[in-house]
CSV table of C-alpha atoms in Angstrom, one decimal:
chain,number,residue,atom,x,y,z
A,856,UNK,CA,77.4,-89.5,-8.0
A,857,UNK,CA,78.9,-91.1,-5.1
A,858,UNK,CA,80.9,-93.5,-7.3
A,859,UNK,CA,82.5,-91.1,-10.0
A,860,UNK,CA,83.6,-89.4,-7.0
A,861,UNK,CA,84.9,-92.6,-5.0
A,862,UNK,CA,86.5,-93.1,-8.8
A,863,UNK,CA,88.0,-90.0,-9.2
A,864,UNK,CA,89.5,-90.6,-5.4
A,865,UNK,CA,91.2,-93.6,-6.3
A,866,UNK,CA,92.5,-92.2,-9.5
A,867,UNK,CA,94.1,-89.2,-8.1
A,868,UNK,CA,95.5,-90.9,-5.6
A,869,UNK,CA,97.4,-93.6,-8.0
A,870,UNK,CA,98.7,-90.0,-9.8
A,871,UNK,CA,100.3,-88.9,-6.2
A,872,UNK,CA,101.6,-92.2,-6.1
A,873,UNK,CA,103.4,-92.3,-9.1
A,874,UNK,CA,104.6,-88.4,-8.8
A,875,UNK,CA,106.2,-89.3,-5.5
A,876,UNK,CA,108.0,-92.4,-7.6
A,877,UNK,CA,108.9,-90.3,-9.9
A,878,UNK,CA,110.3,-87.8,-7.7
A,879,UNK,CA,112.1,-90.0,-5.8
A,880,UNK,CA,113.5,-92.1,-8.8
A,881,UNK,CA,114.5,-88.1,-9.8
A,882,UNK,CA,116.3,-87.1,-6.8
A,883,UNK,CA,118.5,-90.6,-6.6
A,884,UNK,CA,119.3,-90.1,-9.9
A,885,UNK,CA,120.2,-86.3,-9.7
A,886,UNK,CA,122.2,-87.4,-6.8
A,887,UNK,CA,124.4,-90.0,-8.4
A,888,UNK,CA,125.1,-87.7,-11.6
A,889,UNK,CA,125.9,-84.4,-9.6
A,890,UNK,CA,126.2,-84.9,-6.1
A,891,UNK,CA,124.5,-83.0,-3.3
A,892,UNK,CA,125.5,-79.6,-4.1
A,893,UNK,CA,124.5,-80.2,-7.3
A,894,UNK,CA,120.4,-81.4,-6.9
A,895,UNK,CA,118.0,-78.3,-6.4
A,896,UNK,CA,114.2,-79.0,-5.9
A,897,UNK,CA,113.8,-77.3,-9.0
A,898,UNK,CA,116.0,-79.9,-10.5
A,899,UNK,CA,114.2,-82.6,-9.5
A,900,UNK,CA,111.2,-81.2,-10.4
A,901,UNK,CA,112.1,-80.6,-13.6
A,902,UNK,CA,113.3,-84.4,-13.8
A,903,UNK,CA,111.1,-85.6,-12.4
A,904,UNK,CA,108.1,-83.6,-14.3
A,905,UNK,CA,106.0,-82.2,-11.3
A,906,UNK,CA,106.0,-78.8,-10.0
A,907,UNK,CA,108.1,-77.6,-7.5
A,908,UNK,CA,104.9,-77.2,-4.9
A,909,UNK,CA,104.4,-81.0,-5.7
A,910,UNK,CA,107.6,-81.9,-4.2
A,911,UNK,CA,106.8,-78.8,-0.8
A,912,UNK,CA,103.8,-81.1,-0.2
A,913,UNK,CA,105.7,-84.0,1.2
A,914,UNK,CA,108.9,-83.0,2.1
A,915,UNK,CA,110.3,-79.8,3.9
A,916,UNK,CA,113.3,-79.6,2.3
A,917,UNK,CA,115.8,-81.1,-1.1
A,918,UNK,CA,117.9,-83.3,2.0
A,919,UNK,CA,114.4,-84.9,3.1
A,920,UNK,CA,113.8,-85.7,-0.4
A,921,UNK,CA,117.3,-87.3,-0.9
A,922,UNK,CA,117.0,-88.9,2.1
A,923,UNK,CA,113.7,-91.0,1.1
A,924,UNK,CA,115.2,-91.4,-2.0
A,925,UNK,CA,117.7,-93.5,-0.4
A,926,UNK,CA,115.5,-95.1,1.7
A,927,UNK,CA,113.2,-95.8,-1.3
A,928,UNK,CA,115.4,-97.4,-2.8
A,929,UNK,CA,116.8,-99.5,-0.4
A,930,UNK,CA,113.5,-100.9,1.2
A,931,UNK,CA,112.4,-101.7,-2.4
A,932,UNK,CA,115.4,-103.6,-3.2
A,933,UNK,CA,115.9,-105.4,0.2
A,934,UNK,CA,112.6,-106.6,2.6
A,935,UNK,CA,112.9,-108.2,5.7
A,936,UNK,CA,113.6,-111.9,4.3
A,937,UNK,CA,112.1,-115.2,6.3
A,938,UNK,CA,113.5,-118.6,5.1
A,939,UNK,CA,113.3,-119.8,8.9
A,940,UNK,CA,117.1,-120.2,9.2
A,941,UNK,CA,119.2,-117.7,9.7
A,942,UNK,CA,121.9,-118.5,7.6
A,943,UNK,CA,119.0,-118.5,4.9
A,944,UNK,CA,117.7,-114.7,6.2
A,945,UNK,CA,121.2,-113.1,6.1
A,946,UNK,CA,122.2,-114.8,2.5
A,947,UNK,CA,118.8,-113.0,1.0
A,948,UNK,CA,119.1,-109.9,3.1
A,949,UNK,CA,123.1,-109.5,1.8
A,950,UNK,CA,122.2,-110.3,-1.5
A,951,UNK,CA,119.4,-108.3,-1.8
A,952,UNK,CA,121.5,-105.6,-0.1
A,953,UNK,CA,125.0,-106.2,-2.4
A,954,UNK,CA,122.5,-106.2,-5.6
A,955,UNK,CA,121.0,-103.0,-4.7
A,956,UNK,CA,124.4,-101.1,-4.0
A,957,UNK,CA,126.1,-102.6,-7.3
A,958,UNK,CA,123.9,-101.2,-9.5
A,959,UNK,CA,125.8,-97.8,-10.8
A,960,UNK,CA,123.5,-95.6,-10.0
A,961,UNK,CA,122.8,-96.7,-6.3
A,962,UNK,CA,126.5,-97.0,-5.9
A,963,UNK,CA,127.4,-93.6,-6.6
A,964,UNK,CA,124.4,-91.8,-5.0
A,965,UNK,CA,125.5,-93.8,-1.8
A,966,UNK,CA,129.6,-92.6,-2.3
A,967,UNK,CA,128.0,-89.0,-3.6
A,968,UNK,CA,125.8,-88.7,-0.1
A,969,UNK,CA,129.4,-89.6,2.1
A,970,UNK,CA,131.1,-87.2,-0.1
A,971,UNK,CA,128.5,-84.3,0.4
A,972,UNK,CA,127.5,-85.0,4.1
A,973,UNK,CA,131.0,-84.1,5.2
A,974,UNK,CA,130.2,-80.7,4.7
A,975,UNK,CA,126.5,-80.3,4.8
A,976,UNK,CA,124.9,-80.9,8.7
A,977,UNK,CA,121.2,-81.8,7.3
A,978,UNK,CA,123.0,-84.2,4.9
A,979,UNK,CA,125.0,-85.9,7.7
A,980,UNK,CA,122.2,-85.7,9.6
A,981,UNK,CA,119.8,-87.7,6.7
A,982,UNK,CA,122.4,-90.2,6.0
A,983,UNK,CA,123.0,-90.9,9.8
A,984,UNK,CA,119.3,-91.9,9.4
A,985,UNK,CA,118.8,-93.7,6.7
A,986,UNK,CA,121.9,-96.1,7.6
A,987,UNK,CA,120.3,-97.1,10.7
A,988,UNK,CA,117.4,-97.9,9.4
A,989,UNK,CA,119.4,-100.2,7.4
A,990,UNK,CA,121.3,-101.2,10.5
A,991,UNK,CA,118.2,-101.9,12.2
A,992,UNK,CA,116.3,-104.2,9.5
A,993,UNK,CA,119.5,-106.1,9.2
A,994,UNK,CA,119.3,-106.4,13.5
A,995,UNK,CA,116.2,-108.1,12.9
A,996,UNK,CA,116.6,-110.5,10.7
A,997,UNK,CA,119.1,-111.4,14.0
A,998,UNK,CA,116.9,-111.0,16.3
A,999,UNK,CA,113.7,-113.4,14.8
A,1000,UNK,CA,116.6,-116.3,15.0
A,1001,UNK,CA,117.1,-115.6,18.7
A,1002,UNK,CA,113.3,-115.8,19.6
A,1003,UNK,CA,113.2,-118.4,17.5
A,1004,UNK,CA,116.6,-119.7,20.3
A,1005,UNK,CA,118.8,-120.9,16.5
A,1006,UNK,CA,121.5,-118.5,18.6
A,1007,UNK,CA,122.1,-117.9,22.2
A,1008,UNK,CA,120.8,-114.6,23.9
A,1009,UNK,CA,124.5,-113.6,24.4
A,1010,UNK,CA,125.0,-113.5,20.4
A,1011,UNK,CA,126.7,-110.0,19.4
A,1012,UNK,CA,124.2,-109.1,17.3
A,1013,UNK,CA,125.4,-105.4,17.3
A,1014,UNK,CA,129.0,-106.4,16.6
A,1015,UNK,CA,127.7,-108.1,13.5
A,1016,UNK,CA,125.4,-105.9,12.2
A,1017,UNK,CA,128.5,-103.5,12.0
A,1018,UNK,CA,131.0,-106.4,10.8
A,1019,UNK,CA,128.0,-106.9,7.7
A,1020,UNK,CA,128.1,-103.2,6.9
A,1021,UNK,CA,131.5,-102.8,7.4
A,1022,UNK,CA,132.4,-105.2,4.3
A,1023,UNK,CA,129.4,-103.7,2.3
A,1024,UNK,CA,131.2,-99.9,2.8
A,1025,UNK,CA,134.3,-101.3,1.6
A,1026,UNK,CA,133.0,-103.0,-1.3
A,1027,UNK,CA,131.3,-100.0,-2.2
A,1028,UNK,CA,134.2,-97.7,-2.1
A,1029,UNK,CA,136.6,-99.9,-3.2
A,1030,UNK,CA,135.6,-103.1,-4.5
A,1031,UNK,CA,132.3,-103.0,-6.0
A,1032,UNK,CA,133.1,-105.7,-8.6
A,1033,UNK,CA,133.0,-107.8,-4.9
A,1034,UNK,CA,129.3,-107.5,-4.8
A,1035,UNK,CA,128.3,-110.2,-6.0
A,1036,UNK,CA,125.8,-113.1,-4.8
A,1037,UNK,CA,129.2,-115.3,-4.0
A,1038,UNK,CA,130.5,-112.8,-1.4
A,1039,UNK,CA,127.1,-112.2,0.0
A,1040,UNK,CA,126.5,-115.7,0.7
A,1041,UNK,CA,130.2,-116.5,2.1
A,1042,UNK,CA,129.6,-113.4,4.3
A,1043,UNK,CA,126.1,-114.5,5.9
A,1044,UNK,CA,128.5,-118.1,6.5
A,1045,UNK,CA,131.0,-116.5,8.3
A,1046,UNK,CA,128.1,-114.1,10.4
A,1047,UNK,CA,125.9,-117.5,11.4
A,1048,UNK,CA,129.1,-119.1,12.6
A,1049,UNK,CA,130.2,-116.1,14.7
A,1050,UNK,CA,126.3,-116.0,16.2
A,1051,UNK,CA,126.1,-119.3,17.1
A,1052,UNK,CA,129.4,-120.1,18.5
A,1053,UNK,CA,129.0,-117.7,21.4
C-alpha cells in the first residue's frame, strides 16, 4: 500500500509540474500576442488548459504569473555559465541572453511588459524585478572572475552590467536582427577589456 501511494505521489506531482509549464508557457505567450491589458487568468487558463483555481494556487495575482513567466523563460534559456575565463562566461551568458530575446515571441512579451508597465504599478513593479534578477546573474558571472583575481577588485562591475543590458534594450527595440552570436561575442570582448584594464 505504501508504494502505490509513494507512486501516486510522484505522479501527481510530475502533473503540477507540467500544469505550472504549461501555464507559464500560456501567460508568455498571451503576453506577446495581446499585451498586458489583454491576458486575464481566465485566459491563461483557458490556454493553458487548467482551471482558474489551478493558476490561484501558486500565484496571487495575473502580474505574478507574468512575471514568472518571464523569469521562466529567461533562467531556462540562460544559466550561470563557467568556462573559467571570463571572456568565455560573458560570451555564453550574452549569447544565451541575445538567443532567448530574438526569438519573436520572447521579444515581444519583453517590448509588450515595457509598453504595459508604464501604466500598470504591479506591472512596473514585476518587471523592476525580474530585470534585476537578470542584472544580478549577469553580476556574477563578474564577480566568480574577481575571486578568481582574472580582474582587479576596482573593476566596475556595476557600470558593466548596465553597459551589457544597455546594448541588449536597444537591440531589442530597435535592432533585434543585431542579436546574433557575432554581436554577443564582440560585446563580452569589449566588457573583458573594460574589466581588466582598470
Amino acid at each position: 500500500m505504501a508504494e502505490n501511494a509513494s507512486t501516486r505521489a510522484h505522479t501527481g506531482s510530475r502533473r503540477n509540474e507540467a500544469a505550472r509549464a504549461a501555464i507559464l508557457t500560456a501567460a508568455a505567450e498571451l503576453l506577446a500576442e495581446h499585451g498586458s491589458s489583454g491576458v486575464t487568468v481566465d485566459r491563461i487558463a483557458a490556454h493553458a488548459g487548467v482551471g482558474r483555481q489551478t493558476i490561484y494556487r501558486w500565484w496571487p495575482s495575473k502580474d505574478a504569473v507574468l512575471l514568472d513567466a518571464l523569469v521562466h523563460s529567461a533562467e531556462q534559456a540562460v544559466a550561470i555559465p563557467d568556462t573559467g575565463t571570463l571572456r568565455g562566461n560573458l560570451e555564453v551568458f550574452l549569447g544565451e541572453t541575445f538567443a532567448a530575446a530574438r526569438t519573436e515571441r520572447n521579444r515581444r512579451a519583453l517590448i509588450a511588459a515595457v509598453i504595459a508597465a508604464q501604466d500598470d504599478a504591479n506591472l512596473e513593479q514585476a518587471l523592476r524585478e525580474f530585470l534585476a534578477r537578470r542584472r544580478t546573474a549577469l553580476a556574477e558571472v563578474i564577480e566568480q572572475s574577481r575571486s578568481r583575481a582574472e580582474i582587479p577588485g576596482t573593476a566596475p562591475a556595476e557600470l558593466v552590467v548596465e553597459q551589457a543590458f544597455g546594448v541588449l534594450w536597444y537591440r531589442i527595440l530597435f535592432q533585434p536582427n543585431a542579436l546574433h552570436a557575432e554581436g554577443a561575442a564582440e560585446l563580452a570582448r569589449a566588457l573583458t577589456t573594460q574589466l581588466s584594464a582598470v
